[in-house]
mmCIF file of C-alpha atoms in Angstrom:
data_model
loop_
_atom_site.group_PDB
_atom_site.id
_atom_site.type_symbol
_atom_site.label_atom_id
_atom_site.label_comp_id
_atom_site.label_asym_id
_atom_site.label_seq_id
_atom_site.Cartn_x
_atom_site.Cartn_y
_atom_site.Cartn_z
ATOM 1 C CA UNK A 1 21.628 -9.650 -31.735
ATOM 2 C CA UNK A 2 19.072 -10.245 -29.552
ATOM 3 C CA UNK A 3 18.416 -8.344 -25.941
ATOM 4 C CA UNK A 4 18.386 -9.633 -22.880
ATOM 5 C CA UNK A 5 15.463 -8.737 -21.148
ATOM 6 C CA UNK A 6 15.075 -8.550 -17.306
ATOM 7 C CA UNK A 7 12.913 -10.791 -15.154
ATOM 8 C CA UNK A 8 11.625 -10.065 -11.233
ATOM 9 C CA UNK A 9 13.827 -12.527 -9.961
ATOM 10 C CA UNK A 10 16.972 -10.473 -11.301
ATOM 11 C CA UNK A 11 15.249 -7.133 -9.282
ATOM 12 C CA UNK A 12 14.174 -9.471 -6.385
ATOM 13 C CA UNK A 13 16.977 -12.432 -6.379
ATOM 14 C CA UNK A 14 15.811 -16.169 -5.268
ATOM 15 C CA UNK A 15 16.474 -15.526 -1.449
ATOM 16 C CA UNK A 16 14.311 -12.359 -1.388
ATOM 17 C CA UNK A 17 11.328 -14.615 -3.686
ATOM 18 C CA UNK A 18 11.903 -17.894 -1.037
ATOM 19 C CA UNK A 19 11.195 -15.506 1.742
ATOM 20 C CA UNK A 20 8.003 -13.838 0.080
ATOM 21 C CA UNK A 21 6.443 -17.572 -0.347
ATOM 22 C CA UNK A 22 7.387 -18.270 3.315
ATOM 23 C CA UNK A 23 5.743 -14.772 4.419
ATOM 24 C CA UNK A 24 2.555 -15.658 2.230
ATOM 25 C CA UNK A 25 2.376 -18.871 3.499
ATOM 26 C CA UNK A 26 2.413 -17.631 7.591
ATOM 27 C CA UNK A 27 -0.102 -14.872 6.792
ATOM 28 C CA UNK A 28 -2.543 -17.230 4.987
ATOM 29 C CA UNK A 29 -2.818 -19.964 7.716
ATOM 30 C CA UNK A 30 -2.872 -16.958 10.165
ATOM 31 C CA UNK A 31 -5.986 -15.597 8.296
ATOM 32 C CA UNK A 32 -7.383 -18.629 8.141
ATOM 33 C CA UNK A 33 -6.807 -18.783 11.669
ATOM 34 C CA UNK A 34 -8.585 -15.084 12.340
ATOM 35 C CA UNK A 35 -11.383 -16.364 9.729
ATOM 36 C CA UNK A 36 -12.318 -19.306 12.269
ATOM 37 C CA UNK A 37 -12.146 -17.126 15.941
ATOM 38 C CA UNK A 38 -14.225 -14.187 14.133
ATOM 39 C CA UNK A 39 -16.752 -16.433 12.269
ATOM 40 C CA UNK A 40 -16.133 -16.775 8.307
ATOM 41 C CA UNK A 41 -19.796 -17.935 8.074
ATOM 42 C CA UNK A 42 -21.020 -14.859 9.131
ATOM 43 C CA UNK A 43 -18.125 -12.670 7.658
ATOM 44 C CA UNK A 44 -19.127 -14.789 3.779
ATOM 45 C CA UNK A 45 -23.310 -13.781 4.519
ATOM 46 C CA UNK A 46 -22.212 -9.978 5.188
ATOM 47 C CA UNK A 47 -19.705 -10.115 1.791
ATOM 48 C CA UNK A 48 -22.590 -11.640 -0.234
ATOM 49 C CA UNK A 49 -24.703 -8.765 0.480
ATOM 50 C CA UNK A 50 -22.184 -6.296 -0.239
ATOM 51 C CA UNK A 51 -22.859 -3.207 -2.913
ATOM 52 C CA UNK A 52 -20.707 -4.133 -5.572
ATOM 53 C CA UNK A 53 -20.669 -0.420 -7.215
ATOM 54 C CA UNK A 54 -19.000 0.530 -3.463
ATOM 55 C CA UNK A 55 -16.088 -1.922 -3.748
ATOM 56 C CA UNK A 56 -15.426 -0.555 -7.499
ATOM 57 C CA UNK A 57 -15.170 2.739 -6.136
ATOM 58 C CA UNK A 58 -12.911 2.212 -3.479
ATOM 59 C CA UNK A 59 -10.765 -0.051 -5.808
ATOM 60 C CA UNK A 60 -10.762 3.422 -8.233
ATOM 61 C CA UNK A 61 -9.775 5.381 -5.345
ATOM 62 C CA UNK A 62 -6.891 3.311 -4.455
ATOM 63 C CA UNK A 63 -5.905 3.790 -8.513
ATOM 64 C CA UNK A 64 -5.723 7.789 -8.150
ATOM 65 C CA UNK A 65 -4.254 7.816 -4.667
ATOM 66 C CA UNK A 66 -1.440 5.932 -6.172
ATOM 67 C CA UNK A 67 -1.237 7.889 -9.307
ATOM 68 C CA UNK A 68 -1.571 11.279 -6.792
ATOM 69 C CA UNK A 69 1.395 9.539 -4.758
ATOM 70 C CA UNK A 70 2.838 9.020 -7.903
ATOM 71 C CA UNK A 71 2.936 12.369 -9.090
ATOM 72 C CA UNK A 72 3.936 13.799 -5.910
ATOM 73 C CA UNK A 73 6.972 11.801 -6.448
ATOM 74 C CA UNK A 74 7.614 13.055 -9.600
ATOM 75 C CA UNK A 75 7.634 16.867 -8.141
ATOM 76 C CA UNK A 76 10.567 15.573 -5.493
ATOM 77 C CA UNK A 77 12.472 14.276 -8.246
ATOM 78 C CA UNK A 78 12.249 16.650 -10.866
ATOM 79 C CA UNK A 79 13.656 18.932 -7.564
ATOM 80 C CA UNK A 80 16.448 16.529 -7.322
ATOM 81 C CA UNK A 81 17.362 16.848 -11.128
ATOM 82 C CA UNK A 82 15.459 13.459 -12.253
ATOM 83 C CA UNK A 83 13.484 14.937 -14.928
ATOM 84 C CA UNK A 84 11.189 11.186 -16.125
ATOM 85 C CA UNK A 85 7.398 12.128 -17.879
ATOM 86 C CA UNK A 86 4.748 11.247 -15.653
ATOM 87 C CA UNK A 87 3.289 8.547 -17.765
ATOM 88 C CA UNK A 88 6.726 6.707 -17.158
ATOM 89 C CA UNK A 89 7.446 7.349 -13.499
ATOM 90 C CA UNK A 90 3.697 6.469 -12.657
ATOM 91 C CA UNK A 91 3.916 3.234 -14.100
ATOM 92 C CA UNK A 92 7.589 2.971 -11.696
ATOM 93 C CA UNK A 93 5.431 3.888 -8.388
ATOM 94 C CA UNK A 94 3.035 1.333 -9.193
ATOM 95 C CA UNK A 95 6.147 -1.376 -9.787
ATOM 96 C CA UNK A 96 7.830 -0.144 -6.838
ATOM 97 C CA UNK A 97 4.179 -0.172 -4.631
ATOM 98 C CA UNK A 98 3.771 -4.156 -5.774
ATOM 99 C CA UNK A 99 7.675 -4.369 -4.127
ATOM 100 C CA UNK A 100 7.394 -3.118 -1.186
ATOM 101 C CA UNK A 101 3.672 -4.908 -0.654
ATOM 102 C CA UNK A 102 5.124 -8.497 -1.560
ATOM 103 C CA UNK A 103 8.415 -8.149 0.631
ATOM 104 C CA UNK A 104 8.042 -8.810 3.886
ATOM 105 C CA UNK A 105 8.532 -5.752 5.986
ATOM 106 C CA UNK A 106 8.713 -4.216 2.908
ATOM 107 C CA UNK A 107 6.597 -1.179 4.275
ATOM 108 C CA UNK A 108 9.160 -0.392 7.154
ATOM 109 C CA UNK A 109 12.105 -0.515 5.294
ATOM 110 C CA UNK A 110 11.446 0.122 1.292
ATOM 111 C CA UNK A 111 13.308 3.031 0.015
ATOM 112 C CA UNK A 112 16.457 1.289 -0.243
ATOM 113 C CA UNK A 113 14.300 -1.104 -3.050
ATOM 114 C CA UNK A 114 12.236 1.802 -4.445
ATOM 115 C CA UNK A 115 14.914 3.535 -5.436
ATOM 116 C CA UNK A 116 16.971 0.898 -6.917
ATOM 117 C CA UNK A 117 14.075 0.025 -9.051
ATOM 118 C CA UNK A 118 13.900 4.372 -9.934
ATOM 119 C CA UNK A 119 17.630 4.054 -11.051
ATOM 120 C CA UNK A 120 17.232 1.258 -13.236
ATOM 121 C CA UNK A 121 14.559 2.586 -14.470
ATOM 122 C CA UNK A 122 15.441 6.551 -15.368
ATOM 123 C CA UNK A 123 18.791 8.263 -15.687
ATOM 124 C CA UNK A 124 19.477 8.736 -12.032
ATOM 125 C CA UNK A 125 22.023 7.311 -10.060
ATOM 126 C CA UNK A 126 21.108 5.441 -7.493
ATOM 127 C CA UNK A 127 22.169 8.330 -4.838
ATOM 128 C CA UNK A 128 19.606 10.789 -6.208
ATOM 129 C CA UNK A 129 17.250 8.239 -6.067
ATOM 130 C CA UNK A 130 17.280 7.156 -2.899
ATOM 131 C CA UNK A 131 17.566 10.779 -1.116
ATOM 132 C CA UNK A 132 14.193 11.904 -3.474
ATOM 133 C CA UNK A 133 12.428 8.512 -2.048
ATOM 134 C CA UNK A 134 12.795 9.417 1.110
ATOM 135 C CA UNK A 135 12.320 13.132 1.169
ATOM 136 C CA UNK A 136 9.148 11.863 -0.698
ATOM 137 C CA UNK A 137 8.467 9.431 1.754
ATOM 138 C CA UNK A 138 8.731 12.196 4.522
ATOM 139 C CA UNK A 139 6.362 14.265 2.790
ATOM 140 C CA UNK A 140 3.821 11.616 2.666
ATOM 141 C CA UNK A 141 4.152 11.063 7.007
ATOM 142 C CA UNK A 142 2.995 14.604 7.406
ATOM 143 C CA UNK A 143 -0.669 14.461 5.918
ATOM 144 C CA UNK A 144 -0.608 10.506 8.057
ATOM 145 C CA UNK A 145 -0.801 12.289 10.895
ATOM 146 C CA UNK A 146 -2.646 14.876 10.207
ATOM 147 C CA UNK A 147 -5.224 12.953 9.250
ATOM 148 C CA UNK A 148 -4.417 10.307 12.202
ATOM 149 C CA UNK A 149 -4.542 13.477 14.601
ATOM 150 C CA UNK A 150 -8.407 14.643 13.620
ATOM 151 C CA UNK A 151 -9.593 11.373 13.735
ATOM 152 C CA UNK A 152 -7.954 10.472 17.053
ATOM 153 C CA UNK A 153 -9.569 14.017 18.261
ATOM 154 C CA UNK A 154 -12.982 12.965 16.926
ATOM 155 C CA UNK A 155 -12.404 9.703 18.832
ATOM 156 C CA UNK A 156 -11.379 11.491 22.107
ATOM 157 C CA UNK A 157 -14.970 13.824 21.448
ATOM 158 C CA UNK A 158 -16.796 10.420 20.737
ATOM 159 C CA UNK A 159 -16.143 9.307 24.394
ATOM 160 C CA UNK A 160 -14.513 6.185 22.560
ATOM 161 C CA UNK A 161 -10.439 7.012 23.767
ATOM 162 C CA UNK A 162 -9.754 5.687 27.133
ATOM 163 C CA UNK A 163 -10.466 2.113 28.684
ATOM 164 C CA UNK A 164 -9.661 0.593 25.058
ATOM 165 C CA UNK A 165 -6.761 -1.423 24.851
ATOM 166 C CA UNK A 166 -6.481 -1.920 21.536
ATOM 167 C CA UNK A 167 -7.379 1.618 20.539
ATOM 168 C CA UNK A 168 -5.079 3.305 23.390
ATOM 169 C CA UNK A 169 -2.161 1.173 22.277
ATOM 170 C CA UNK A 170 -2.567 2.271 18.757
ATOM 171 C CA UNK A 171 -3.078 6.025 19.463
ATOM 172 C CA UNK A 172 0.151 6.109 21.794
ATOM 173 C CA UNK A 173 1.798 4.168 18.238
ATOM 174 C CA UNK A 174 0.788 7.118 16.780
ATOM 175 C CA UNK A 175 1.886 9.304 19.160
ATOM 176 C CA UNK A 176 5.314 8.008 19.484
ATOM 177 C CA UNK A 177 5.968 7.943 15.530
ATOM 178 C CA UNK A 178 4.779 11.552 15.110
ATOM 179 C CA UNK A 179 7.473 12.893 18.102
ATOM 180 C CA UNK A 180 10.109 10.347 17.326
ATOM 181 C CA UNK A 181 10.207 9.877 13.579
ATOM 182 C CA UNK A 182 11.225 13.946 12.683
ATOM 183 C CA UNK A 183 13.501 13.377 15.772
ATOM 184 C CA UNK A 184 15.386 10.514 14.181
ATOM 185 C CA UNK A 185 15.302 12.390 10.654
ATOM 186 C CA UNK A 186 16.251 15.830 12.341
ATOM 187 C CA UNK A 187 19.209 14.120 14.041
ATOM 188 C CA UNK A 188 19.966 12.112 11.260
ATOM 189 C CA UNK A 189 20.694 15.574 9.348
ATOM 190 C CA UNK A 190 22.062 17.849 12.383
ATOM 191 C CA UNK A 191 24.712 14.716 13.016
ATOM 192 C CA UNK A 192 25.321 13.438 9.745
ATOM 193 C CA UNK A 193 29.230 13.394 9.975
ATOM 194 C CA UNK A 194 28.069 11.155 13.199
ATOM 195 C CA UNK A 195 25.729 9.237 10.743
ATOM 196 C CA UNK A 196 29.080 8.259 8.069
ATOM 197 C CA UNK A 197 31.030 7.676 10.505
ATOM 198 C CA UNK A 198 28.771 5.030 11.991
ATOM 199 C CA UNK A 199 28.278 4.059 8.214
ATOM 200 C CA UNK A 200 32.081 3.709 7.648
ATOM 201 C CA UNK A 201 31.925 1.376 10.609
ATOM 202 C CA UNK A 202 29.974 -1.054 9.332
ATOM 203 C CA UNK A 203 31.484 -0.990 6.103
ATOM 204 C CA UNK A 204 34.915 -1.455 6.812
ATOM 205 C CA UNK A 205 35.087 -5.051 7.703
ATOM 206 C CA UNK A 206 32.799 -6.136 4.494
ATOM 207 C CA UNK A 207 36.375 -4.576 2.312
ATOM 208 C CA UNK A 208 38.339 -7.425 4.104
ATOM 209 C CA UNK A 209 36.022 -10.206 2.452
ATOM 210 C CA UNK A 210 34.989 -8.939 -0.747
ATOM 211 C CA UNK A 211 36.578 -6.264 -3.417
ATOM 212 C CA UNK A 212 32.955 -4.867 -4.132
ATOM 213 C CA UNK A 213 32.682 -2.556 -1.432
ATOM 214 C CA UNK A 214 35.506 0.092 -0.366
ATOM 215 C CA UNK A 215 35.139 2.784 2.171
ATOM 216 C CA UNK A 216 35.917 5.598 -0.014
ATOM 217 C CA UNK A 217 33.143 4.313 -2.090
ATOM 218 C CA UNK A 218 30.880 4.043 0.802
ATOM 219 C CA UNK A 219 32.000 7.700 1.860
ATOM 220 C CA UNK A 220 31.325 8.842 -1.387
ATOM 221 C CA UNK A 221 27.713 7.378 -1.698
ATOM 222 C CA UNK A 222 27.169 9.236 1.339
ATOM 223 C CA UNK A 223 27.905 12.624 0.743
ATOM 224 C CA UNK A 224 26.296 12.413 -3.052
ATOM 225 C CA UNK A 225 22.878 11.754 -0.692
ATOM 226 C CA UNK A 226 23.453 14.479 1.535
ATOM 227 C CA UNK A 227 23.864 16.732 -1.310
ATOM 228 C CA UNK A 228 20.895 15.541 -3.190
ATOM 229 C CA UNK A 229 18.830 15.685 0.120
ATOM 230 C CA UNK A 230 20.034 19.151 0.083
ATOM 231 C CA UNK A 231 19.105 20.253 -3.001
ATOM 232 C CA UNK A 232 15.539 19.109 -2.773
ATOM 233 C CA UNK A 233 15.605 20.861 0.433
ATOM 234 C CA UNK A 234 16.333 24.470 -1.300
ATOM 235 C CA UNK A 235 13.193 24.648 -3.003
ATOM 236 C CA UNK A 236 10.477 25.009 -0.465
ATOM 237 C CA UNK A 237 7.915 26.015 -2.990
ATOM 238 C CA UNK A 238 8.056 22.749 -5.064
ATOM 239 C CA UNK A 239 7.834 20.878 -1.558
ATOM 240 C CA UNK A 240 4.620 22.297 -1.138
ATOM 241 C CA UNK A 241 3.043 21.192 -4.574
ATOM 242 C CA UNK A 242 4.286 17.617 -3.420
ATOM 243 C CA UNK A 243 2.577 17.717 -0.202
ATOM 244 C CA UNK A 244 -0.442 19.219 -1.477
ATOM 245 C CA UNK A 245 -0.204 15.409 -4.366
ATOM 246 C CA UNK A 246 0.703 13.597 -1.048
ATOM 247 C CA UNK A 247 -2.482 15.037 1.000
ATOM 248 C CA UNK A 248 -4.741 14.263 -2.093
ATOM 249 C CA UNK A 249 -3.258 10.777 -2.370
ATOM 250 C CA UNK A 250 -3.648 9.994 1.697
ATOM 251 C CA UNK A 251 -7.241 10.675 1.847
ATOM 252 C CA UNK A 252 -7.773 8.940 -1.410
ATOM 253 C CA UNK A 253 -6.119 6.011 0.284
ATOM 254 C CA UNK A 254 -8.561 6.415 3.387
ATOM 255 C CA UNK A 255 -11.774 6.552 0.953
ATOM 256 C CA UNK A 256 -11.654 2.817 -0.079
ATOM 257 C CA UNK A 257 -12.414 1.562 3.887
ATOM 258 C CA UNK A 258 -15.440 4.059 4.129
ATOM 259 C CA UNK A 259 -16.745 2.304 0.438
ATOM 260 C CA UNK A 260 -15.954 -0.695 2.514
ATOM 261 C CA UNK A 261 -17.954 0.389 5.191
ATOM 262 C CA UNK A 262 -20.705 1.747 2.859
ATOM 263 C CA UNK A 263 -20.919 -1.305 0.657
ATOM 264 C CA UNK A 264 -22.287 -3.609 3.370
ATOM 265 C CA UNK A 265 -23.974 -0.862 5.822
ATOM 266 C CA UNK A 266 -21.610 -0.973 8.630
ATOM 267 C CA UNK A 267 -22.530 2.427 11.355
ATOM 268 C CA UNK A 268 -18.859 3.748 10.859
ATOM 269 C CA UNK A 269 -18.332 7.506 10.297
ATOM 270 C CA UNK A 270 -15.887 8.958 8.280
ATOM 271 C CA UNK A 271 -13.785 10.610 10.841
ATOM 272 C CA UNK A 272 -13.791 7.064 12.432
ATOM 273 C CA UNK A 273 -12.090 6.012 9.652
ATOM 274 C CA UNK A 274 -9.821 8.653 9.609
ATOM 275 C CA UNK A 275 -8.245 6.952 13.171
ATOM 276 C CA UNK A 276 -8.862 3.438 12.068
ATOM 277 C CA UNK A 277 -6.593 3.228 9.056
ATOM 278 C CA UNK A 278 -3.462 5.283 9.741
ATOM 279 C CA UNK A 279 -3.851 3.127 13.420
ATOM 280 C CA UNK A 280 -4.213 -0.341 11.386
ATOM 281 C CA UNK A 281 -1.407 0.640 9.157
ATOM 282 C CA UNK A 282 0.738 0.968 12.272
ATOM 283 C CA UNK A 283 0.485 -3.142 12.469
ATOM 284 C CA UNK A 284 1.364 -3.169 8.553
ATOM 285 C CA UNK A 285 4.932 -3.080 10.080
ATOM 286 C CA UNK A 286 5.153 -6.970 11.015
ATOM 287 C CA UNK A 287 7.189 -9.467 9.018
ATOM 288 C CA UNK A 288 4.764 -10.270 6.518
ATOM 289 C CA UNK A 289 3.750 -9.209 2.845
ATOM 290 C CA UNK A 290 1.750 -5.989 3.163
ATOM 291 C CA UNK A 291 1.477 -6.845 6.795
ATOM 292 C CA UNK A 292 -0.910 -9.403 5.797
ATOM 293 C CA UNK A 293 -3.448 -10.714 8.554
ATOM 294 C CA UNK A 294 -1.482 -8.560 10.698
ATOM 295 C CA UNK A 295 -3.594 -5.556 9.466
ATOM 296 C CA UNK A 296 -6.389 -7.309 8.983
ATOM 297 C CA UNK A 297 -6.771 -8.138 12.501
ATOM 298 C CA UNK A 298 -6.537 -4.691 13.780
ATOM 299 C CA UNK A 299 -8.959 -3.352 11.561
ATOM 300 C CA UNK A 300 -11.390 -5.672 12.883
ATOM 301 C CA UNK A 301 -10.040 -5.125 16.312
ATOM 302 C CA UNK A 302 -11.071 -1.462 16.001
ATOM 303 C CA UNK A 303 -14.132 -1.838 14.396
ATOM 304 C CA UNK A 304 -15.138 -4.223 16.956
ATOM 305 C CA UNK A 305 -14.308 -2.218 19.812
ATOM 306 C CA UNK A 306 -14.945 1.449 19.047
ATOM 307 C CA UNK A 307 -18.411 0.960 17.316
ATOM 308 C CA UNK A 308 -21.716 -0.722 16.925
ATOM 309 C CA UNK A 309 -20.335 -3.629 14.790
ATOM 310 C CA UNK A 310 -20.060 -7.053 14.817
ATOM 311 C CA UNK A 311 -17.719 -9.525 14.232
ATOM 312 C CA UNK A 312 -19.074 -10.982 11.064
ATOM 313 C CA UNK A 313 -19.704 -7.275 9.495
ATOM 314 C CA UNK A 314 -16.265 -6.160 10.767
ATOM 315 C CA UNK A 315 -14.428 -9.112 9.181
ATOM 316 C CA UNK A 316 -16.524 -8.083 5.898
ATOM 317 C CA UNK A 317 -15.519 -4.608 6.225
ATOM 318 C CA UNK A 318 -11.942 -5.448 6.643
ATOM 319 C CA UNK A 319 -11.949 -7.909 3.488
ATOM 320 C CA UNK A 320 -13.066 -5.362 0.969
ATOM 321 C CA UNK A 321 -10.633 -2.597 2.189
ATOM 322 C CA UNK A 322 -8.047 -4.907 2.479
ATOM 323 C CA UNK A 323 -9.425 -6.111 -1.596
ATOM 324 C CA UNK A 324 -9.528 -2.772 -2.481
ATOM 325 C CA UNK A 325 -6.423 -0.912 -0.731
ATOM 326 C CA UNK A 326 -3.802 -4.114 -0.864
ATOM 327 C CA UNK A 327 -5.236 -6.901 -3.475
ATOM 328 C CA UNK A 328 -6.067 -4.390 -6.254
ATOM 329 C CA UNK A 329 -2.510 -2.620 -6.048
ATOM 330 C CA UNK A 330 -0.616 -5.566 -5.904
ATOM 331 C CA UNK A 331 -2.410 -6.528 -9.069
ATOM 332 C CA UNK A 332 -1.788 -2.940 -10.389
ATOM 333 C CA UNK A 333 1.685 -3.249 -9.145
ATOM 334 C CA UNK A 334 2.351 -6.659 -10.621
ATOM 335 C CA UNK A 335 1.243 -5.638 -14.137
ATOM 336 C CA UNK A 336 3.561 -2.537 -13.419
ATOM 337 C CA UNK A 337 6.737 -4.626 -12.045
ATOM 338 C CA UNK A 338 6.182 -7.061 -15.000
ATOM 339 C CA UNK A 339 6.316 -4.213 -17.909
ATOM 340 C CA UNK A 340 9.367 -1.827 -15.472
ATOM 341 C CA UNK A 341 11.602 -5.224 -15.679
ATOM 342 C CA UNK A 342 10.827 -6.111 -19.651
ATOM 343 C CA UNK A 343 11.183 -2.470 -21.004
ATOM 344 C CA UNK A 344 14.770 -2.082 -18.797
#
């Protein structure tokens, strides 16, 4: 008897796949489109010169941030009573990392995916798996803004905050998430009886057109996450290890756009880069793959505007990190998401 084996348009479904190809499709004509206003002639002479031992390090850095993301991950859920060996659950990260960098606005809105593809893949229910996503996920914000809050001070120190439209708009960004994401979590946990009940809502007409969803069901779902968020939450000490994996893996994500900005000479500090990619990750949260283009034009936006670069060597630097931080992973990833769907 032969096995059935699953494919990634099982975990994705054909809608979800149709509206990746769309999303590639409007982010490649609107690079194209940022290629021709910036100058790809000038962008292609800066790339040609480009240290090639620079890009391979950044595209190794972007490997261990992962696998230090990765393992952070695996602290939260062995917390949460999802005990996996890292040498599965990495490979997981990496499958779930390709899905929420192919689906559009995957990067706002990804846990609910990540941790259906953790409960396929280990003995969790799906419950577990989504509250020890997002406490991970939570984790991970703090060490973004730390490192978005020294860079943003080195910026205000530089004389380069103020007057800057793009770089003001993106600091406020910052600004607001920092206050107003722990205010929607902390509310989301002080009022969570307000939080089912608003869940129970929604639900309740779905039961009168199909037999797949029922509100005890829903209220049940609910409760098992509360009580998984809860458990991760009574062991403070684990926390820490994760943060200190989540800390590691943020500034190994930052590392690759300095190699950028190493491998073709471009005057960009480190602490400048320490503003410039938690601020261009801000316009990762448009409706495209990976916030494709999207990001791509803020990073040269910034680079532009808050130091001594051009357009040509900005668009250069913004190719390799965006080779090295996105392209690489979502090779990585796709390797990962092909060998997660054949071995479950």
């Amino acid at each position: 008897m032969t096995e059935s084996r699953g494919s990634l348009a099982d975990v994705f479904g054909r809608q979800t796949i149709v509206k990746m190809g769309i999303g590639f499709a409007i982010a490649i004509v609107l690079l194209a489109i940022l290629a021709t206003a910036i100058g790809w002639r000038a962008a292609l002479a800066e790339l040609r010169s480009a240290d090639p031992v620079y890009v391979a390090l950044g595209c190794l850095s972007t490997a261990l941030g992962l696998m230090a993301w990765g393992k952070a991950w695996q602290v939260v859920l062995r917390v949460g009573d999802i005990d996996a060996p890292y040498r599965k659950l990495v490979v997981t990260y990496f499958a779930a990392t390709f899905a929420n960098y192919v689906t559009p606005l995957g990067q706002a809105g990804g846990e609910p995916f990540i941790a259906y593809v953790l409960s396929r893949d280990t003995e969790a229910d799906y419950e577990q798996s989504l509250a020890s996503v997002v406490t991970a996920d939570l984790l991970n914000l703090l060490p973004f803004f730390n490192f978005a809050a020294v860079g943003t001070a080195y910026l205000v120190l530089s004389s380069g905050f103020g007057g800057n439209g793009t770089a003001d708009g993106l600091a406020v960004a910052l600004g607001a998430m920092a206050v107003g994401v722990p205010g929607i979590v902390w509310a989301g946990w002080h009022w969570r009886d307000a939080v089912e009940s608003l869940v129970l809502a929604v639900v309740k007409p779905l039961t009168n057109v199909t037999n797949r969803v029922t509100v005890d069901g829903a209220r049940e779902r609910i409760e098992r996450f509360y009580e998984s968020v809860e458990r991760i939450a009574s062991e403070p000490r684990q926390l820490l290890v994760a943060l200190a994996f989540s800390y590691v893996g943020w500034l190994l994500f930052a590392l690759p756009m300095w190699f950028a900005v190493e491998a073709v000479g471009a005057p960009v500090g480190l602490l400048m880069v320490l503003f410039i990619v938690p601020a261009s990750t801000i316009a990762g949260l448009v409706p495209t793959p990976g916030g494709l283009a999207a990001v791509e034009g803020a990073l040269i936006g910034l680079l532009v505007s808050l130091t001594a670069t051009t357009n040509g060597m900005a668009a250069a630097v913004a190719t390799l990190y965006r080779l090295e931080s996105y392209v690489f992973a979502l090779v990585l990833g796709g390797i990962a998401a092909f060998w997660v769907t054949y071995r479950t």
